PDB file of C-alpha atoms in Angstrom:
ATOM      1  CA  MET A  13       0.000   0.000   0.000  1.00  0.00           C
ATOM      2  CA  THR A  14       1.470   3.344  -1.038  1.00  0.00           C
ATOM      3  CA  ARG A  15       2.302   5.583   1.936  1.00  0.00           C
ATOM      4  CA  PRO A  16       1.800   9.334   1.676  1.00  0.00           C
ATOM      5  CA  ALA A  17       4.386  11.775   2.872  1.00  0.00           C
ATOM      6  CA  GLU A  18       4.007  12.739   6.517  1.00  0.00           C
ATOM      7  CA  THR A  19       1.836  15.820   7.016  1.00  0.00           C
ATOM      8  CA  ARG A  20       1.525  18.275   9.847  1.00  0.00           C
ATOM      9  CA  ALA A  21      -2.257  17.946  10.044  1.00  0.00           C
ATOM     10  CA  ILE A  22      -2.833  14.178  10.303  1.00  0.00           C
ATOM     11  CA  PRO A  23      -0.047  11.645  11.039  1.00  0.00           C
ATOM     12  CA  VAL A  24      -0.110   8.706   8.638  1.00  0.00           C
ATOM     13  CA  HIS A  25      -0.381   6.147  11.441  1.00  0.00           C
ATOM     14  CA  VAL A  26      -3.722   7.694  12.442  1.00  0.00           C
ATOM     15  CA  LEU A  27      -5.167   6.955   8.993  1.00  0.00           C
ATOM     16  CA  GLU A  28      -3.626   3.489   8.895  1.00  0.00           C
ATOM     17  CA  SER A  29      -5.175   2.517  12.220  1.00  0.00           C
ATOM     18  CA  CYS A  30      -8.591   4.034  11.472  1.00  0.00           C
ATOM     19  CA  PRO A  31     -11.286   1.424  10.680  1.00  0.00           C
ATOM     20  CA  ASP A  32     -13.187   3.943   8.531  1.00  0.00           C
ATOM     21  CA  PRO A  33     -12.368   4.407   4.843  1.00  0.00           C
ATOM     22  CA  CYS A  34      -9.673   7.104   4.619  1.00  0.00           C
ATOM     23  CA  PHE A  35      -7.581   8.418   1.772  1.00  0.00           C
ATOM     24  CA  VAL A  36      -5.121  11.171   0.917  1.00  0.00           C
ATOM     25  CA  LEU A  37      -5.296  13.289  -2.241  1.00  0.00           C
ATOM     26  CA  THR A  38      -2.880  15.539  -4.059  1.00  0.00           C
ATOM     27  CA  GLU A  39      -3.848  19.152  -4.655  1.00  0.00           C
ATOM     28  CA  ASN A  40      -5.250  18.054  -8.044  1.00  0.00           C
ATOM     29  CA  LEU A  41      -7.408  15.407  -6.300  1.00  0.00           C
ATOM     30  CA  ASP A  42      -5.347  12.449  -7.500  1.00  0.00           C
ATOM     31  CA  ILE A  43      -5.551   9.588  -5.006  1.00  0.00           C
ATOM     32  CA  LYS A  44      -2.218   9.252  -3.219  1.00  0.00           C
ATOM     33  CA  TYR A  45      -3.010   6.731  -0.494  1.00  0.00           C
ATOM     34  CA  CYS A  46      -5.879   4.593   0.794  1.00  0.00           C
ATOM     35  CA  ASN A  47      -5.997   2.821   4.131  1.00  0.00           C
ATOM     36  CA  GLN A  48      -7.180  -0.730   4.793  1.00  0.00           C
ATOM     37  CA  GLY A  49     -10.566   0.694   5.737  1.00  0.00           C
ATOM     38  CA  TRP A  50     -10.976   1.739   2.093  1.00  0.00           C
ATOM     39  CA  ASN A  51     -10.568  -1.869   0.925  1.00  0.00           C
ATOM     40  CA  ASN A  52     -12.901  -3.184   3.638  1.00  0.00           C
ATOM     41  CA  PHE A  53     -15.519  -0.616   2.598  1.00  0.00           C
ATOM     42  CA  ALA A  54     -15.170  -1.545  -1.084  1.00  0.00           C
ATOM     43  CA  VAL A  55     -15.655  -5.246  -0.380  1.00  0.00           C
ATOM     44  CA  LEU A  56     -18.608  -4.554   1.921  1.00  0.00           C
ATOM     45  CA  ASN A  57     -20.286  -2.627  -0.898  1.00  0.00           C
ATOM     46  CA  GLY A  58     -19.770  -5.346  -3.484  1.00  0.00           C
ATOM     47  CA  GLY A  59     -17.097  -3.376  -5.319  1.00  0.00           C
ATOM     48  CA  SER A  60     -14.888  -5.049  -7.894  1.00  0.00           C
ATOM     49  CA  SER A  61     -11.109  -5.350  -7.673  1.00  0.00           C
ATOM     50  CA  GLN A  62     -10.906  -2.198  -9.795  1.00  0.00           C
ATOM     51  CA  VAL A  63     -11.852  -0.023  -6.808  1.00  0.00           C
ATOM     52  CA  LEU A  64      -9.374  -1.525  -4.333  1.00  0.00           C
ATOM     53  CA  ALA A  65      -6.521   0.668  -3.144  1.00  0.00           C
ATOM     54  CA  ALA A  66      -3.886  -0.910  -5.370  1.00  0.00           C
ATOM     55  CA  GLU A  67      -5.925  -0.024  -8.464  1.00  0.00           C
ATOM     56  CA  VAL A  68      -7.100   3.503  -7.617  1.00  0.00           C
ATOM     57  CA  VAL A  69      -3.863   5.035  -6.309  1.00  0.00           C
ATOM     58  CA  SER A  70      -2.636   7.710  -8.765  1.00  0.00           C
ATOM     59  CA  ARG A  71      -6.103   8.024 -10.334  1.00  0.00           C
ATOM     60  CA  ASN A  72      -8.248  11.123  -9.930  1.00  0.00           C
ATOM     61  CA  LEU A  73     -11.022  10.949  -7.328  1.00  0.00           C
ATOM     62  CA  LEU A  74     -13.501  12.691  -9.635  1.00  0.00           C
ATOM     63  CA  ASN A  75     -13.302   9.718 -12.013  1.00  0.00           C
ATOM     64  CA  TYR A  76     -15.305   7.747  -9.427  1.00  0.00           C
ATOM     65  CA  ILE A  77     -18.020  10.378  -8.940  1.00  0.00           C
ATOM     66  CA  PRO A  78     -21.164  10.660 -11.132  1.00  0.00           C
ATOM     67  CA  GLU A  79     -20.872  13.361 -13.766  1.00  0.00           C
ATOM     68  CA  ASP A  80     -23.663  15.530 -12.346  1.00  0.00           C
ATOM     69  CA  LEU A  81     -21.937  15.638  -8.929  1.00  0.00           C
ATOM     70  CA  LYS A  82     -18.329  16.283  -9.971  1.00  0.00           C
ATOM     71  CA  ASN A  83     -18.668  20.065  -9.539  1.00  0.00           C
ATOM     72  CA  PHE A  84     -20.252  19.615  -6.116  1.00  0.00           C
ATOM     73  CA  HIS A  85     -17.390  17.485  -4.813  1.00  0.00           C
ATOM     74  CA  ALA A  86     -14.723  19.642  -6.430  1.00  0.00           C
ATOM     75  CA  GLY A  87     -16.354  22.595  -4.662  1.00  0.00           C
ATOM     76  CA  LEU A  88     -15.996  20.918  -1.255  1.00  0.00           C
ATOM     77  CA  PHE A  89     -12.241  20.615  -1.710  1.00  0.00           C
ATOM     78  CA  ALA A  90     -11.994  24.158  -3.048  1.00  0.00           C
ATOM     79  CA  LEU A  91     -13.824  25.408   0.048  1.00  0.00           C
ATOM     80  CA  ALA A  92     -11.494  23.475   2.364  1.00  0.00           C
ATOM     81  CA  ARG A  93      -8.483  24.976   0.621  1.00  0.00           C
ATOM     82  CA  LYS A  94      -9.913  28.502   0.618  1.00  0.00           C
ATOM     83  CA  THR A  95     -10.880  28.500   4.302  1.00  0.00           C
ATOM     84  CA  CYS A  96      -8.011  26.260   5.510  1.00  0.00           C
ATOM     85  CA  LYS A  97     -10.617  24.511   7.642  1.00  0.00           C
ATOM     86  CA  PRO A  98     -12.173  21.027   7.577  1.00  0.00           C
ATOM     87  CA  VAL A  99     -15.312  20.640   5.458  1.00  0.00           C
ATOM     88  CA  THR A 100     -17.967  17.960   6.039  1.00  0.00           C
ATOM     89  CA  HIS A 101     -20.725  16.432   3.943  1.00  0.00           C
ATOM     90  CA  ASP A 102     -23.259  13.726   4.871  1.00  0.00           C
ATOM     91  CA  TYR A 103     -24.224  11.064   2.344  1.00  0.00           C
ATOM     92  CA  GLU A 104     -25.881   7.670   2.218  1.00  0.00           C
ATOM     93  CA  CYS A 105     -23.993   4.588   1.125  1.00  0.00           C
ATOM     94  CA  SER A 106     -26.122   1.600   2.014  1.00  0.00           C
ATOM     95  CA  SER A 107     -25.421  -2.115   1.720  1.00  0.00           C
ATOM     96  CA  ALA A 108     -27.898  -4.748   0.578  1.00  0.00           C
ATOM     97  CA  THR A 109     -29.108  -5.272   4.149  1.00  0.00           C
ATOM     98  CA  MET A 110     -28.311  -2.054   6.036  1.00  0.00           C
ATOM     99  CA  PHE A 111     -29.131   1.619   5.662  1.00  0.00           C
ATOM    100  CA  ARG A 112     -25.905   3.508   6.337  1.00  0.00           C
ATOM    101  CA  LEU A 113     -25.307   7.236   6.654  1.00  0.00           C
ATOM    102  CA  TYR A 114     -21.736   8.485   6.460  1.00  0.00           C
ATOM    103  CA  ARG A 115     -20.052  11.820   7.057  1.00  0.00           C
ATOM    104  CA  MET A 116     -17.167  12.822   4.833  1.00  0.00           C
ATOM    105  CA  HIS A 117     -14.532  14.930   6.628  1.00  0.00           C
ATOM    106  CA  ILE A 118     -12.158  16.803   4.313  1.00  0.00           C
ATOM    107  CA  PHE A 119      -8.982  18.080   5.980  1.00  0.00           C
ATOM    108  CA  PRO A 120      -6.779  20.500   4.006  1.00  0.00           C
ATOM    109  CA  LEU A 121      -3.104  19.592   4.369  1.00  0.00           C
ATOM    110  CA  ASP A 122       0.009  21.590   3.569  1.00  0.00           C
ATOM    111  CA  GLN A 123      -0.209  19.932   0.164  1.00  0.00           C
ATOM    112  CA  GLY A 124      -3.380  18.099  -0.802  1.00  0.00           C
ATOM    113  CA  PHE A 125      -6.145  16.731   1.407  1.00  0.00           C
ATOM    114  CA  ALA A 126      -6.938  13.921   3.842  1.00  0.00           C
ATOM    115  CA  VAL A 127     -10.454  12.465   3.805  1.00  0.00           C
ATOM    116  CA  ILE A 128     -12.066  10.380   6.544  1.00  0.00           C
ATOM    117  CA  ASN A 129     -15.516   8.855   6.030  1.00  0.00           C
ATOM    118  CA  SER A 130     -17.128   8.059   9.383  1.00  0.00           C
ATOM    119  CA  LEU A 131     -20.260   6.002   9.909  1.00  0.00           C
ATOM    120  CA  ARG A 132     -22.976   8.077  11.605  1.00  0.00           C
ATOM    121  CA  LEU A 133     -26.060   5.855  11.423  1.00  0.00           C
ATOM    122  CA  GLU A 134     -26.787   2.231  10.574  1.00  0.00           C
ATOM    123  CA  HIS A 135     -29.979   0.153  10.769  1.00  0.00           C
ATOM    124  CA  PRO A 136     -31.764  -2.573   8.772  1.00  0.00           C
ATOM    125  CA  HIS A 137     -33.605  -1.432   5.669  1.00  0.00           C
ATOM    126  CA  ASP A 138     -37.350  -0.876   5.763  1.00  0.00           C
ATOM    127  CA  ARG A 139     -37.572  -0.656   1.966  1.00  0.00           C
ATOM    128  CA  THR A 140     -39.706  -3.096   0.000  1.00  0.00           C
ATOM    129  CA  PRO A 141     -37.272  -5.436  -1.786  1.00  0.00           C
ATOM    130  CA  LEU A 142     -37.865  -6.442  -5.393  1.00  0.00           C
ATOM    131  CA  GLU A 143     -36.415  -9.332  -7.352  1.00  0.00           C
ATOM    132  CA  PRO A 144     -33.710  -8.635  -9.933  1.00  0.00           C
ATOM    133  CA  ASN A 145     -35.157  -8.473 -13.422  1.00  0.00           C
ATOM    134  CA  ASP A 146     -32.761  -7.198 -16.042  1.00  0.00           C
ATOM    135  CA  SER A 147     -35.567  -6.759 -18.561  1.00  0.00           C
ATOM    136  CA  LEU A 148     -37.044  -4.045 -16.309  1.00  0.00           C
ATOM    137  CA  TYR A 149     -33.836  -2.218 -15.357  1.00  0.00           C
ATOM    138  CA  GLN A 150     -31.448  -2.695 -18.260  1.00  0.00           C
ATOM    139  CA  THR A 151     -31.341   0.225 -20.703  1.00  0.00           C
ATOM    140  CA  GLU A 152     -31.126  -0.059 -24.470  1.00  0.00           C
ATOM    141  CA  LYS A 153     -27.350   0.190 -24.075  1.00  0.00           C
ATOM    142  CA  GLY A 154     -27.381  -2.757 -21.686  1.00  0.00           C
ATOM    143  CA  MET A 155     -26.646  -0.749 -18.540  1.00  0.00           C
ATOM    144  CA  ILE A 156     -28.281  -0.914 -15.102  1.00  0.00           C
ATOM    145  CA  ARG A 157     -28.329   2.536 -13.507  1.00  0.00           C
ATOM    146  CA  MET A 158     -27.992   2.656  -9.718  1.00  0.00           C
ATOM    147  CA  CYS A 159     -28.174   5.642  -7.380  1.00  0.00           C
ATOM    148  CA  SER A 160     -24.726   6.183  -5.893  1.00  0.00           C
ATOM    149  CA  ASN A 161     -26.324   7.121  -2.540  1.00  0.00           C
ATOM    150  CA  CYS A 162     -29.365   4.969  -1.763  1.00  0.00           C
ATOM    151  CA  ARG A 163     -28.340   2.363  -4.378  1.00  0.00           C
ATOM    152  CA  ARG A 164     -31.830   1.883  -5.725  1.00  0.00           C
ATOM    153  CA  ALA A 165     -32.056   0.838  -9.388  1.00  0.00           C
ATOM    154  CA  ASN A 166     -33.655   3.010 -12.051  1.00  0.00           C
ATOM    155  CA  ARG A 167     -36.420   1.312 -14.018  1.00  0.00           C
ATOM    156  CA  ALA A 168     -35.466   1.585 -17.686  1.00  0.00           C
ATOM    157  CA  GLY A 169     -37.398   4.248 -19.583  1.00  0.00           C
ATOM    158  CA  ASP A 170     -38.782   5.899 -16.438  1.00  0.00           C
ATOM    159  CA  PRO A 171     -36.466   8.562 -14.916  1.00  0.00           C
ATOM    160  CA  ALA A 172     -38.729   8.870 -11.855  1.00  0.00           C
ATOM    161  CA  ALA A 173     -38.895   5.144 -10.968  1.00  0.00           C
ATOM    162  CA  TRP A 174     -36.090   4.040  -8.634  1.00  0.00           C
ATOM    163  CA  GLU A 175     -36.649   0.716  -6.884  1.00  0.00           C
ATOM    164  CA  TRP A 176     -34.911  -1.295  -4.205  1.00  0.00           C
ATOM    165  CA  VAL A 177     -33.335  -4.427  -5.702  1.00  0.00           C
ATOM    166  CA  PRO A 178     -30.945  -5.688  -3.002  1.00  0.00           C
ATOM    167  CA  ASP A 179     -29.517  -8.411  -5.250  1.00  0.00           C
ATOM    168  CA  TYR A 180     -28.079  -5.695  -7.527  1.00  0.00           C
ATOM    169  CA  VAL A 181     -26.313  -4.247  -4.478  1.00  0.00           C
ATOM    170  CA  GLN A 182     -25.146  -7.567  -3.074  1.00  0.00           C
ATOM    171  CA  ARG A 183     -23.835  -8.796  -6.434  1.00  0.00           C
ATOM    172  CA  MET A 184     -23.169  -5.692  -8.486  1.00  0.00           C
ATOM    173  CA  ARG A 185     -23.327  -6.425 -12.210  1.00  0.00           C
ATOM    174  CA  PRO A 186     -20.373  -5.399 -14.386  1.00  0.00           C
ATOM    175  CA  ASN A 187     -22.804  -3.376 -16.526  1.00  0.00           C
ATOM    176  CA  THR A 188     -23.769  -1.118 -13.592  1.00  0.00           C
ATOM    177  CA  THR A 189     -23.496   2.637 -13.975  1.00  0.00           C
ATOM    178  CA  HIS A 190     -24.097   5.230 -11.273  1.00  0.00           C
ATOM    179  CA  GLY A 191     -26.053   8.442 -10.989  1.00  0.00           C
ATOM    180  CA  GLY A 192     -28.385  10.081  -8.522  1.00  0.00           C
ATOM    181  CA  CYS A 193     -32.076   9.417  -7.954  1.00  0.00           C
ATOM    182  CA  PRO A 194     -34.333  12.504  -7.611  1.00  0.00           C
ATOM    183  CA  ALA A 195     -34.887  11.936  -3.870  1.00  0.00           C
ATOM    184  CA  CYS A 196     -31.175  11.737  -2.996  1.00  0.00           C
ATOM    185  CA  MET A 197     -30.253  14.589  -5.322  1.00  0.00           C
ATOM    186  CA  GLU A 198     -32.758  16.819  -3.559  1.00  0.00           C
ATOM    187  CA  TYR A 199     -31.982  15.647  -0.015  1.00  0.00           C
ATOM    188  CA  TYR A 200     -28.179  15.579  -0.126  1.00  0.00           C
ATOM    189  CA  TYR A 201     -27.426  18.117  -2.865  1.00  0.00           C
ATOM    190  CA  GLY A 202     -30.544  20.277  -3.116  1.00  0.00           C
ATOM    191  CA  SER A 203     -28.998  23.601  -2.103  1.00  0.00           C
ATOM    192  CA  PHE A 204     -26.078  23.091  -4.492  1.00  0.00           C
ATOM    193  CA  LEU A 205     -28.358  22.224  -7.394  1.00  0.00           C
ATOM    194  CA  GLN A 206     -30.580  25.212  -6.661  1.00  0.00           C
ATOM    195  CA  LYS A 207     -27.566  27.526  -6.764  1.00  0.00           C
ATOM    196  CA  CYS A 208     -26.595  26.029 -10.116  1.00  0.00           C
ATOM    197  CA  LYS A 209     -30.071  26.807 -11.467  1.00  0.00           C
ATOM    198  CA  GLU A 210     -29.928  30.361 -10.163  1.00  0.00           C
ATOM    199  CA  LYS A 211     -26.447  31.017 -11.553  1.00  0.00           C
ATOM    200  CA  PRO A 212     -26.710  33.315 -14.598  1.00  0.00           C
ATOM    201  CA  SER A 213     -25.727  31.609 -17.814  1.00  0.00           C
ATOM    202  CA  ASP A 214     -22.767  32.983 -19.754  1.00  0.00           C
ATOM    203  CA  ALA A 215     -23.674  35.505 -22.353  1.00  0.00           C
ATOM    204  CA  ALA A 216     -23.744  34.083 -25.859  1.00  0.00           C
TER     205      ALA A 216
END
């Protein structure tokens, strides 16, 4: 596992001993280091070997974030750098059996950032589970779209229909793509999206 350079803000051994998923980024948001908690989190969420630490180090974090949320996440790091203070953001990342709410803590370092994702809330799902049926959820391009927060699957051809199919979470298909369902986009990113709508468009 690649070790980051020692920083004044957070000693490396603190991240290595933390059970929560932690990582260190360069100023350009390239992934520099991931702790063992990152790998444990990836496995728990049914992630493939492509998202384990050995594969993601040196890649840019924004490559793993849905397109419509890249600006939001880039803005969090820009705010941490501008204020020189930690920035937090709550988000859902549930498993097939458990609802889980996490808090992302972004710490600006002398160079780059340290990120710790701590579990805030966990309890069994109360969602109505549905059976996997690729004919209902697979798009014309053969993809199954899943919300990156609540992990519900989007019914093909209906942008408003997102349904709980735990088997897709437990055994993620290689043809899975990620986005955000309307409920999560409003709940976790509503103020950001509203500001984007209110921002004047560039003059033609």
